[in-house]
Structure formats: C-alpha cells, structure tokens
C-alpha cells in the first residue's frame, strides 16, 4: 500500500521535525548559553528544563484548549508564537526572560504534537493512518539526526546559539503556509460509514490500554537509556567512548526502524507489529543487562533501537482504532501518559538503584515492564475477541 503525502501529513511531519530540532540540541547549546550569560553549565542546563516542562504542560492543556480552538487556527497560532519567541531570544539580555521564552516555546511544541496527531487521525483512515503515525516517528528521528550536526556547523561559524534554534523555528513558516491548505475544522468532520462494531462513540478501552502500555514502555525505555552508559562503565569496565557508542547505536538504529516500520505495518496487522517489536524490546533489554562483549553489546543496542523506533505514535494509532470519532482528547490522553512516564522515569529508576544499590536491578526492571505491556495488549485482544463472539451469539438468539 502506498502512502500519499497530503497537506495534513506534511504539516504533521514538519511539526515533529521542529520538536526534535529543539530537543536534540539541548546538550550542544548548553555550554554556549552558559558562556553567553556568564553562568555555570548546570544553571544553563536548568533553563532548558523550562522548555521540557512547558512541553509537558502543553500536552496536558491541549486536552482542554482545543475544545475552544479549531485545529487550523491553533496551528497558525503555534507557528507564529514559536517563531516570535525564538526570534526574541536573539535580543534577550536577561536569563529570566530567556527561561520564560523557553517555557512558552515548549508549551507550543507540546500542543503541536496533539495537533499533529489530530491531523493524522482525521485526515487518514485504516492502514494509511497507522503508517502515517509511524511516519511521524520517522520525522522526529530525522530531525534529531540533522539538526545537531547543523547546529554544530552554525556554532563553529557564528558562536550564536540562538541562531541554531531560529533555523529550526523557521520551519514553522512552511507550516503556517501549508495550514492554508488544511480543512476548516477537523472537529466537525463526520465519521465514515461502515465502522467496526468494536468502536465506541466516546471513550474506549482501546485508548486506555494504549496509554497504559505506552506508559510502561516509555519508563522501560528511559530506564535503559539513562543507566546503560554507567552500567557498562562500572560493571563491565567499558570506556566512556564505548558506552556512548552504545547509546548512539540505539538512536541510529531507531531511525532505520521507523522507516522499516512504515513498510511492515502496510503488510501486517498493527497489533501483531506492536507485540513483535515489544518482544524484540524485551529480548534486547535482557541481552543488554548481561555481561556482553563490545560487538555483541552493539548488536543488542541496534536491536533495541529497532524495537523502540516506532513505539510512540504507534500506540496512538492502536488506541484510535477503537474510537468511533477520534478527538484531540484521545490523542492528548495517550501523549500525556507518555509525558508522565518520561517525567517520572529518571526519579523512579534512581529510586530503584538507590534501594537495591545496584544498577543491574534497574536494567532487569525494563524487561519486566515490556512483559507487562505485552501481557496487557494480549489480554485486551482476548477481551475484544470474547466480546465479538458474545455479540454474535446474542445476535443468533434474537434471530
């Protein structure tokens, strides 16, 4: 099945590239921001936390905010505000003002992920929708790949860290331009005919299961990524460069995985794909917790990257498959579950390490979380099948 690049998909993809462009540069820009304002690197890094905090608040408040704004108007406001706040950073002489600008920008980015999900949910159906959601993960990984390198080039030429962010924000000009090709109001679209009887007109067990499973997977993912370098250095005597190479391999493999995911989902039921990649995540996370040689560890890291490549938006697609009329609230709920997981994962994993005085325990926790997510999905599918059989039996009795 071919996936056509429509206006709504182009806007959604650009939104995710912009999000990645801001997030992926934090580590690179921190020293330059510190030098610009004459503060310690830790103080500079904390300013970027206002960006991530604003992002999380944006995903939460989008649940309510989009009750009052049409998708098209919200996208235009988002594009204009991100461009304005980023441009203002160039002229800011106050660290406090810059922090506020980061918070506003992060808030808009958080809202934009929900908007991107709504464009795909309303603009695509069936397999095209599933492939499009995985395509958003590919767009994010693409942005995370190109902007750090571009930022490094800009910094070497001009030493102006704000310019690196402004280049990313300039993509919102294209988003603003493309928004004129969007439909008037996605919230007022009528549902297509011939829906599955498993669909619900309001909330659905599918959305709740998708959000819960994604929560478990994100906690597992961050637990591995956060502690993997230290675990391999302290327990397996790896050098810092070798440990860093493992993390780079995970994210490099993830970009390949998102492209492969689009092709695979076109030929496979979405639930089979999710269970397959979760199983790969379970298996590879077990391997990463073992005492592996360097090249074996790289192979396990590559497999883990493939496993986590498309597990963000694919759960949104899974949940929406059981909703009669997709709403921004359904998309926001799943995204919020992910945001909560990403927020608590560092503290939760740190508490586990402190309690057991061992990093290996948290490395072994990740496979258990994957197992819980797989079990939840299988139980959900069994519930759907039993409900369908029960409905068929009831129909026969009434005939």
Tab-separated table of C-alpha atoms in Angstrom:
chain	number	residue	atom	x	y	z
A	1	UNK	CA	0.000	0.000	0.000
A	2	UNK	CA	1.335	3.437	-0.943
A	3	UNK	CA	1.199	6.337	1.491
A	4	UNK	CA	0.407	9.633	-0.209
A	5	UNK	CA	1.990	12.798	1.199
A	6	UNK	CA	-1.040	15.037	1.723
A	7	UNK	CA	-1.042	18.536	3.209
A	8	UNK	CA	-2.119	17.275	6.643
A	9	UNK	CA	0.656	14.672	6.699
A	10	UNK	CA	3.241	17.230	5.541
A	11	UNK	CA	2.237	19.622	8.334
A	12	UNK	CA	2.286	16.814	10.918
A	13	UNK	CA	5.736	15.670	9.808
A	14	UNK	CA	7.135	19.211	9.940
A	15	UNK	CA	5.708	19.662	13.449
A	16	UNK	CA	7.593	16.593	14.676
A	17	UNK	CA	10.800	17.674	12.929
A	18	UNK	CA	10.566	21.037	14.722
A	19	UNK	CA	10.043	19.325	18.107
A	20	UNK	CA	13.095	17.116	17.511
A	21	UNK	CA	15.122	20.119	16.375
A	22	UNK	CA	14.574	21.877	19.695
A	23	UNK	CA	15.014	18.840	21.958
A	24	UNK	CA	18.030	17.282	20.217
A	25	UNK	CA	20.138	20.451	20.526
A	26	UNK	CA	19.865	20.947	24.299
A	27	UNK	CA	23.118	19.199	25.132
A	28	UNK	CA	25.009	21.011	22.371
A	29	UNK	CA	23.738	24.507	23.168
A	30	UNK	CA	24.065	24.389	26.961
A	31	UNK	CA	27.782	25.443	27.114
A	32	UNK	CA	27.162	28.344	24.712
A	33	UNK	CA	24.147	29.579	26.668
A	34	UNK	CA	26.239	29.374	29.867
A	35	UNK	CA	29.061	31.412	28.280
A	36	UNK	CA	26.615	33.957	26.866
A	37	UNK	CA	25.067	34.724	30.252
A	38	UNK	CA	28.164	34.060	32.362
A	39	UNK	CA	26.612	31.287	34.448
A	40	UNK	CA	27.609	27.752	35.363
A	41	UNK	CA	26.746	24.958	32.894
A	42	UNK	CA	24.350	23.385	35.412
A	43	UNK	CA	22.441	26.673	35.669
A	44	UNK	CA	22.281	26.901	31.883
A	45	UNK	CA	21.039	23.314	31.618
A	46	UNK	CA	18.265	24.068	34.093
A	47	UNK	CA	16.976	26.788	31.762
A	48	UNK	CA	16.301	24.143	29.146
A	49	UNK	CA	14.211	22.294	31.729
A	50	UNK	CA	11.668	25.094	31.330
A	51	UNK	CA	11.400	24.027	27.675
A	52	UNK	CA	10.655	20.397	28.592
A	53	UNK	CA	8.345	21.405	31.441
A	54	UNK	CA	6.452	23.710	29.116
A	55	UNK	CA	6.230	20.881	26.601
A	56	UNK	CA	4.615	18.573	29.136
A	57	UNK	CA	2.156	21.275	30.231
A	58	UNK	CA	1.291	21.854	26.582
A	59	UNK	CA	0.363	18.194	26.067
A	60	UNK	CA	-1.825	18.298	29.183
A	61	UNK	CA	-3.589	21.592	28.496
A	62	UNK	CA	-4.161	20.687	24.839
A	63	UNK	CA	-6.707	18.226	26.256
A	64	UNK	CA	-8.873	21.247	27.155
A	65	UNK	CA	-7.512	24.056	24.982
A	66	UNK	CA	-8.559	22.500	21.684
A	67	UNK	CA	-12.170	22.483	22.835
A	68	UNK	CA	-12.143	26.205	22.034
A	69	UNK	CA	-9.803	26.438	19.022
A	70	UNK	CA	-10.088	24.845	15.620
A	71	UNK	CA	-7.101	22.752	14.570
A	72	UNK	CA	-6.221	25.112	11.719
A	73	UNK	CA	-6.312	28.243	13.914
A	74	UNK	CA	-4.310	26.510	16.659
A	75	UNK	CA	-1.616	25.513	14.159
A	76	UNK	CA	-1.313	29.108	12.913
A	77	UNK	CA	-1.032	30.454	16.463
A	78	UNK	CA	1.560	27.810	17.320
A	79	UNK	CA	3.677	28.649	14.260
A	80	UNK	CA	3.595	32.395	14.897
A	81	UNK	CA	4.347	32.153	18.632
A	82	UNK	CA	7.279	29.704	18.194
A	83	UNK	CA	8.792	31.932	15.510
A	84	UNK	CA	8.288	35.050	17.661
A	85	UNK	CA	9.682	33.589	20.908
A	86	UNK	CA	12.734	32.125	19.192
A	87	UNK	CA	13.487	35.376	17.364
A	88	UNK	CA	13.108	37.309	20.620
A	89	UNK	CA	15.801	35.150	22.242
A	90	UNK	CA	18.383	36.807	19.976
A	91	UNK	CA	17.670	40.180	21.585
A	92	UNK	CA	17.133	38.948	25.138
A	93	UNK	CA	19.665	40.235	27.680
A	94	UNK	CA	18.009	38.509	30.641
A	95	UNK	CA	18.363	34.872	31.616
A	96	UNK	CA	14.941	35.036	33.271
A	97	UNK	CA	13.337	36.320	30.059
A	98	UNK	CA	15.081	33.590	28.079
A	99	UNK	CA	13.695	30.980	30.504
A	100	UNK	CA	10.191	32.372	30.030
A	101	UNK	CA	10.627	32.269	26.252
A	102	UNK	CA	11.783	28.640	26.520
A	103	UNK	CA	8.709	27.797	28.588
A	104	UNK	CA	6.322	29.415	26.079
A	105	UNK	CA	8.081	27.703	23.180
A	106	UNK	CA	7.937	24.330	24.950
A	107	UNK	CA	4.241	24.815	25.683
A	108	UNK	CA	3.533	25.454	21.987
A	109	UNK	CA	5.600	22.421	20.989
A	110	UNK	CA	3.608	20.256	23.397
A	111	UNK	CA	0.300	21.456	21.969
A	112	UNK	CA	1.645	20.914	18.451
A	113	UNK	CA	2.185	17.165	18.992
A	114	UNK	CA	-1.518	16.841	19.745
A	115	UNK	CA	-2.350	18.907	16.663
A	116	UNK	CA	-0.165	16.663	14.508
A	117	UNK	CA	-1.956	13.625	15.895
A	118	UNK	CA	-5.340	15.181	15.122
A	119	UNK	CA	-4.343	15.895	11.511
A	120	UNK	CA	-3.393	12.262	11.003
A	121	UNK	CA	-6.371	10.906	12.944
A	122	UNK	CA	-8.888	12.940	10.921
A	123	UNK	CA	-7.058	13.024	7.603
A	124	UNK	CA	-6.282	9.304	7.293
A	125	UNK	CA	-8.103	6.036	7.884
A	126	UNK	CA	-7.188	2.388	8.346
A	127	UNK	CA	-3.720	1.351	7.213
A	128	UNK	CA	-2.916	4.836	5.922
A	129	UNK	CA	-3.491	6.212	9.412
A	130	UNK	CA	-1.306	3.549	11.041
A	131	UNK	CA	1.513	4.125	8.546
A	132	UNK	CA	1.211	7.893	8.949
A	133	UNK	CA	1.599	7.708	12.728
A	134	UNK	CA	4.783	5.667	12.349
A	135	UNK	CA	5.885	8.208	9.762
A	136	UNK	CA	5.700	10.883	12.482
A	137	UNK	CA	8.256	8.906	14.499
A	138	UNK	CA	10.450	8.785	11.401
A	139	UNK	CA	10.121	12.572	11.029
A	140	UNK	CA	11.138	13.059	14.665
A	141	UNK	CA	14.192	10.818	14.292
A	142	UNK	CA	15.106	12.620	11.063
A	143	UNK	CA	15.013	15.969	12.858
A	144	UNK	CA	17.089	14.537	15.689
A	145	UNK	CA	19.653	13.355	13.147
A	146	UNK	CA	20.153	16.509	11.059
A	147	UNK	CA	19.782	19.420	13.491
A	148	UNK	CA	22.584	18.594	15.947
A	149	UNK	CA	25.026	18.434	13.025
A	150	UNK	CA	23.623	21.657	11.544
A	151	UNK	CA	23.791	23.309	14.963
A	152	UNK	CA	27.440	22.336	15.363
A	153	UNK	CA	28.222	23.931	11.988
A	154	UNK	CA	26.369	27.153	12.876
A	155	UNK	CA	28.124	27.395	16.243
A	156	UNK	CA	31.531	26.953	14.652
A	157	UNK	CA	30.750	29.732	12.192
A	158	UNK	CA	28.959	32.278	14.378
A	159	UNK	CA	29.055	31.128	18.031
A	160	UNK	CA	25.431	32.315	18.259
A	161	UNK	CA	23.368	29.612	19.949
A	162	UNK	CA	20.060	31.415	19.337
A	163	UNK	CA	20.591	31.178	15.568
A	164	UNK	CA	20.585	27.376	15.789
A	165	UNK	CA	17.117	27.438	17.331
A	166	UNK	CA	15.889	30.113	14.922
A	167	UNK	CA	16.809	27.871	11.976
A	168	UNK	CA	14.588	25.147	13.443
A	169	UNK	CA	11.799	27.634	14.170
A	170	UNK	CA	11.950	28.902	10.575
A	171	UNK	CA	10.288	25.642	9.528
A	172	UNK	CA	7.119	26.962	11.168
A	173	UNK	CA	6.900	29.449	8.262
A	174	UNK	CA	6.297	26.459	5.984
A	175	UNK	CA	3.807	25.047	8.495
A	176	UNK	CA	1.986	28.390	8.517
A	177	UNK	CA	1.924	28.472	4.713
A	178	UNK	CA	0.694	24.860	4.428
A	179	UNK	CA	-2.021	25.479	7.046
A	180	UNK	CA	-3.990	27.392	4.412
A	181	UNK	CA	-4.444	24.097	2.591
A	182	UNK	CA	-5.993	22.370	5.601
A	183	UNK	CA	-9.700	21.795	6.107
A	184	UNK	CA	-11.666	24.350	8.104
A	185	UNK	CA	-12.401	22.336	11.244
A	186	UNK	CA	-11.308	18.777	11.902
A	187	UNK	CA	-13.504	18.539	14.976
A	188	UNK	CA	-16.666	18.812	12.876
A	189	UNK	CA	-15.829	16.074	10.434
A	190	UNK	CA	-18.442	13.369	10.116
A	191	UNK	CA	-17.417	9.798	10.825
A	192	UNK	CA	-17.055	7.473	7.854
A	193	UNK	CA	-19.606	4.763	7.382
A	194	UNK	CA	-19.039	1.072	7.973
A	195	UNK	CA	-17.092	1.241	11.244
A	196	UNK	CA	-16.270	-1.910	13.175
A	197	UNK	CA	-18.816	-2.802	15.886
A	198	UNK	CA	-15.933	-2.735	18.395
A	199	UNK	CA	-15.688	1.054	18.083
A	200	UNK	CA	-17.076	3.334	20.800
A	201	UNK	CA	-18.593	6.772	20.117
A	202	UNK	CA	-16.843	8.452	23.077
A	203	UNK	CA	-14.100	6.801	25.161
A	204	UNK	CA	-12.839	3.323	24.542
A	205	UNK	CA	-10.928	0.620	26.373
A	206	UNK	CA	-8.533	0.680	23.416
A	207	UNK	CA	-7.390	4.237	24.219
A	208	UNK	CA	-6.953	3.408	27.914
A	209	UNK	CA	-4.940	0.282	27.086
A	210	UNK	CA	-2.806	2.204	24.573
A	211	UNK	CA	-1.986	4.931	27.106
A	212	UNK	CA	-1.160	2.451	29.877
A	213	UNK	CA	1.002	0.262	27.635
A	214	UNK	CA	2.869	3.298	26.292
A	215	UNK	CA	3.474	4.458	29.878
A	216	UNK	CA	5.117	1.121	30.707
A	217	UNK	CA	7.218	1.135	27.531
A	218	UNK	CA	8.465	4.723	27.989
A	219	UNK	CA	9.533	4.027	31.590
A	220	UNK	CA	11.365	0.922	30.346
A	221	UNK	CA	12.990	2.872	27.514
A	222	UNK	CA	14.270	5.726	29.674
A	223	UNK	CA	15.497	3.328	32.354
A	224	UNK	CA	17.698	1.628	29.757
A	225	UNK	CA	18.918	4.803	28.037
A	226	UNK	CA	19.661	6.668	31.291
A	227	UNK	CA	21.565	3.903	33.039
A	228	UNK	CA	23.119	1.944	30.176
A	229	UNK	CA	26.358	4.011	29.911
A	230	UNK	CA	27.039	3.953	33.654
A	231	UNK	CA	26.180	0.256	33.918
A	232	UNK	CA	28.634	-0.713	31.189
A	233	UNK	CA	31.368	1.522	32.594
A	234	UNK	CA	31.057	0.471	36.228
A	235	UNK	CA	30.126	-3.194	35.908
A	236	UNK	CA	31.734	-4.189	32.621
A	237	UNK	CA	34.731	-1.810	32.544
A	238	UNK	CA	33.759	-0.161	29.261
A	239	UNK	CA	35.349	3.165	28.378
A	240	UNK	CA	33.205	6.308	28.173
A	241	UNK	CA	33.554	6.289	24.378
A	242	UNK	CA	32.407	2.660	24.123
A	243	UNK	CA	29.429	3.297	26.410
A	244	UNK	CA	28.456	6.388	24.427
A	245	UNK	CA	28.693	4.376	21.221
A	246	UNK	CA	26.019	2.023	22.554
A	247	UNK	CA	23.594	4.922	23.061
A	248	UNK	CA	24.397	6.343	19.611
A	249	UNK	CA	23.763	2.908	18.103
A	250	UNK	CA	20.344	2.751	19.755
A	251	UNK	CA	19.181	6.060	18.264
A	252	UNK	CA	20.814	5.493	14.881
A	253	UNK	CA	19.062	2.150	14.631
A	254	UNK	CA	15.805	3.788	15.705
A	255	UNK	CA	15.796	5.989	12.590
A	256	UNK	CA	16.156	2.917	10.371
A	257	UNK	CA	13.454	1.196	12.403
A	258	UNK	CA	10.866	3.905	11.788
A	259	UNK	CA	11.316	3.604	8.029
A	260	UNK	CA	11.059	-0.182	8.214
A	261	UNK	CA	8.023	0.165	10.491
A	262	UNK	CA	6.057	2.064	7.836
A	263	UNK	CA	6.722	-0.716	5.317
A	264	UNK	CA	5.941	-3.545	7.738
A	265	UNK	CA	2.680	-2.078	9.052
A	266	UNK	CA	1.451	-1.782	5.462
A	267	UNK	CA	1.502	-5.601	5.334
A	268	UNK	CA	0.800	-6.631	8.921
A	269	UNK	CA	-1.957	-6.062	11.474
A	270	UNK	CA	-0.966	-3.246	13.811
A	271	UNK	CA	-1.361	-5.299	16.987
A	272	UNK	CA	0.934	-8.018	15.595
A	273	UNK	CA	3.534	-5.373	14.785
A	274	UNK	CA	3.359	-3.877	18.290
A	275	UNK	CA	3.652	-7.261	20.015
A	276	UNK	CA	6.554	-8.162	17.719
A	277	UNK	CA	8.570	-5.012	18.474
A	278	UNK	CA	7.755	-5.209	22.192
A	279	UNK	CA	9.065	-8.765	22.186
A	280	UNK	CA	12.215	-7.521	20.443
A	281	UNK	CA	12.500	-4.840	23.139
A	282	UNK	CA	12.077	-7.456	25.856
A	283	UNK	CA	14.709	-9.741	24.327
A	284	UNK	CA	17.250	-6.995	23.579
A	285	UNK	CA	16.875	-5.367	27.019
A	286	UNK	CA	17.604	-8.745	28.612
A	287	UNK	CA	20.722	-9.025	26.432
A	288	UNK	CA	21.855	-5.521	27.419
A	289	UNK	CA	21.631	-6.477	31.105
A	290	UNK	CA	24.078	-9.350	30.588
A	291	UNK	CA	27.885	-9.281	30.515
A	292	UNK	CA	28.345	-8.971	26.770
A	293	UNK	CA	31.429	-8.323	24.701
A	294	UNK	CA	31.668	-4.996	22.899
A	295	UNK	CA	30.400	-6.109	19.493
A	296	UNK	CA	27.683	-8.296	20.980
A	297	UNK	CA	26.547	-5.306	23.037
A	298	UNK	CA	26.473	-3.152	19.892
A	299	UNK	CA	24.284	-5.762	18.227
A	300	UNK	CA	21.921	-5.817	21.205
A	301	UNK	CA	21.829	-1.999	21.199
A	302	UNK	CA	20.985	-1.997	17.478
A	303	UNK	CA	18.145	-4.463	18.083
A	304	UNK	CA	16.897	-2.336	20.970
A	305	UNK	CA	16.936	0.734	18.730
A	306	UNK	CA	14.787	-1.076	16.176
A	307	UNK	CA	12.416	-2.111	18.958
A	308	UNK	CA	11.838	1.413	20.305
A	309	UNK	CA	11.830	3.114	16.900
A	310	UNK	CA	8.093	3.331	16.320
A	311	UNK	CA	6.571	2.781	19.742
A	312	UNK	CA	5.363	6.332	20.404
A	313	UNK	CA	2.789	7.239	17.787
A	314	UNK	CA	2.001	3.618	17.011
A	315	UNK	CA	0.177	3.386	20.352
A	316	UNK	CA	-1.893	6.439	19.408
A	317	UNK	CA	-2.860	4.614	16.212
A	318	UNK	CA	-3.714	1.489	18.220
A	319	UNK	CA	-5.980	3.387	20.591
A	320	UNK	CA	-7.744	5.308	17.809
A	321	UNK	CA	-8.556	2.064	16.021
A	322	UNK	CA	-11.164	1.508	18.733
A	323	UNK	CA	-12.653	5.003	18.717
A	324	UNK	CA	-15.651	5.834	16.553
A	325	UNK	CA	-14.828	9.541	16.188
A	326	UNK	CA	-11.197	10.409	17.036
A	327	UNK	CA	-10.869	13.576	19.098
A	328	UNK	CA	-7.963	15.684	20.318
A	329	UNK	CA	-8.777	14.335	23.794
A	330	UNK	CA	-7.996	10.768	22.707
A	331	UNK	CA	-4.686	11.843	21.169
A	332	UNK	CA	-3.823	14.026	24.175
A	333	UNK	CA	-4.539	11.236	26.651
A	334	UNK	CA	-2.020	8.864	25.080
A	335	UNK	CA	0.576	11.646	24.746
A	336	UNK	CA	0.032	12.662	28.387
A	337	UNK	CA	0.650	9.063	29.502
A	338	UNK	CA	3.953	9.188	27.634
A	339	UNK	CA	4.816	12.574	29.153
A	340	UNK	CA	4.132	11.373	32.686
A	341	UNK	CA	6.307	8.312	32.072
A	342	UNK	CA	9.181	10.390	30.701
A	343	UNK	CA	8.878	12.751	33.671
A	344	UNK	CA	8.927	10.125	36.422
A	345	UNK	CA	11.259	7.573	34.780
A	346	UNK	CA	14.529	9.241	35.932
A	347	UNK	CA	13.311	9.579	39.538
A	348	UNK	CA	11.749	6.113	39.583
A	349	UNK	CA	14.810	4.386	38.152
A	350	UNK	CA	17.069	6.333	40.518
A	351	UNK	CA	14.947	5.194	43.472
A	352	UNK	CA	15.279	1.574	42.328
A	353	UNK	CA	19.059	1.901	42.042
A	354	UNK	CA	19.256	3.518	45.483
A	355	UNK	CA	17.023	0.909	47.103
A	356	UNK	CA	18.926	-2.089	45.743
A	357	UNK	CA	22.353	-0.410	45.497
A	358	UNK	CA	22.720	-1.935	42.045
A	359	UNK	CA	22.296	-0.551	38.537
A	360	UNK	CA	21.730	-4.059	37.212
A	361	UNK	CA	18.392	-4.231	39.036
A	362	UNK	CA	17.020	-1.311	37.037
A	363	UNK	CA	18.417	-2.900	33.865
A	364	UNK	CA	16.402	-6.019	34.714
A	365	UNK	CA	13.313	-3.921	35.513
A	366	UNK	CA	12.959	-2.852	31.876
A	367	UNK	CA	12.282	-6.381	30.515
A	368	UNK	CA	9.586	-6.812	33.181
A	369	UNK	CA	7.898	-3.603	32.055
A	370	UNK	CA	7.989	-4.809	28.449
A	371	UNK	CA	6.474	-8.099	29.565
A	372	UNK	CA	3.694	-6.228	31.390
A	373	UNK	CA	2.929	-4.175	28.251
A	374	UNK	CA	2.802	-7.311	26.069
A	375	UNK	CA	0.511	-9.048	28.569
A	376	UNK	CA	-1.805	-6.032	28.678
A	377	UNK	CA	-2.149	-5.963	24.877
A	378	UNK	CA	-2.771	-9.725	24.636
A	379	UNK	CA	-5.418	-9.560	27.367
A	380	UNK	CA	-7.060	-6.643	25.545
A	381	UNK	CA	-7.140	-8.556	22.277
A	382	UNK	CA	-8.613	-11.591	24.059
A	383	UNK	CA	-11.270	-9.353	25.605
A	384	UNK	CA	-12.185	-7.951	22.176
A	385	UNK	CA	-12.432	-11.431	20.679
A	386	UNK	CA	-14.626	-12.717	23.517
A	387	UNK	CA	-16.855	-9.627	23.234
A	388	UNK	CA	-17.244	-10.193	19.487
A	389	UNK	CA	-18.145	-13.857	19.993
A	390	UNK	CA	-20.644	-12.895	22.712
A	391	UNK	CA	-22.256	-10.291	20.430
A	392	UNK	CA	-22.526	-12.845	17.617
A	393	UNK	CA	-24.156	-15.370	19.943
A	394	UNK	CA	-26.639	-12.745	21.156
A	395	UNK	CA	-27.499	-11.888	17.552
A	396	UNK	CA	-28.204	-15.545	16.733
A	397	UNK	CA	-30.502	-15.880	19.761
A	398	UNK	CA	-32.562	-12.884	18.706
A	399	UNK	CA	-32.948	-14.022	15.090
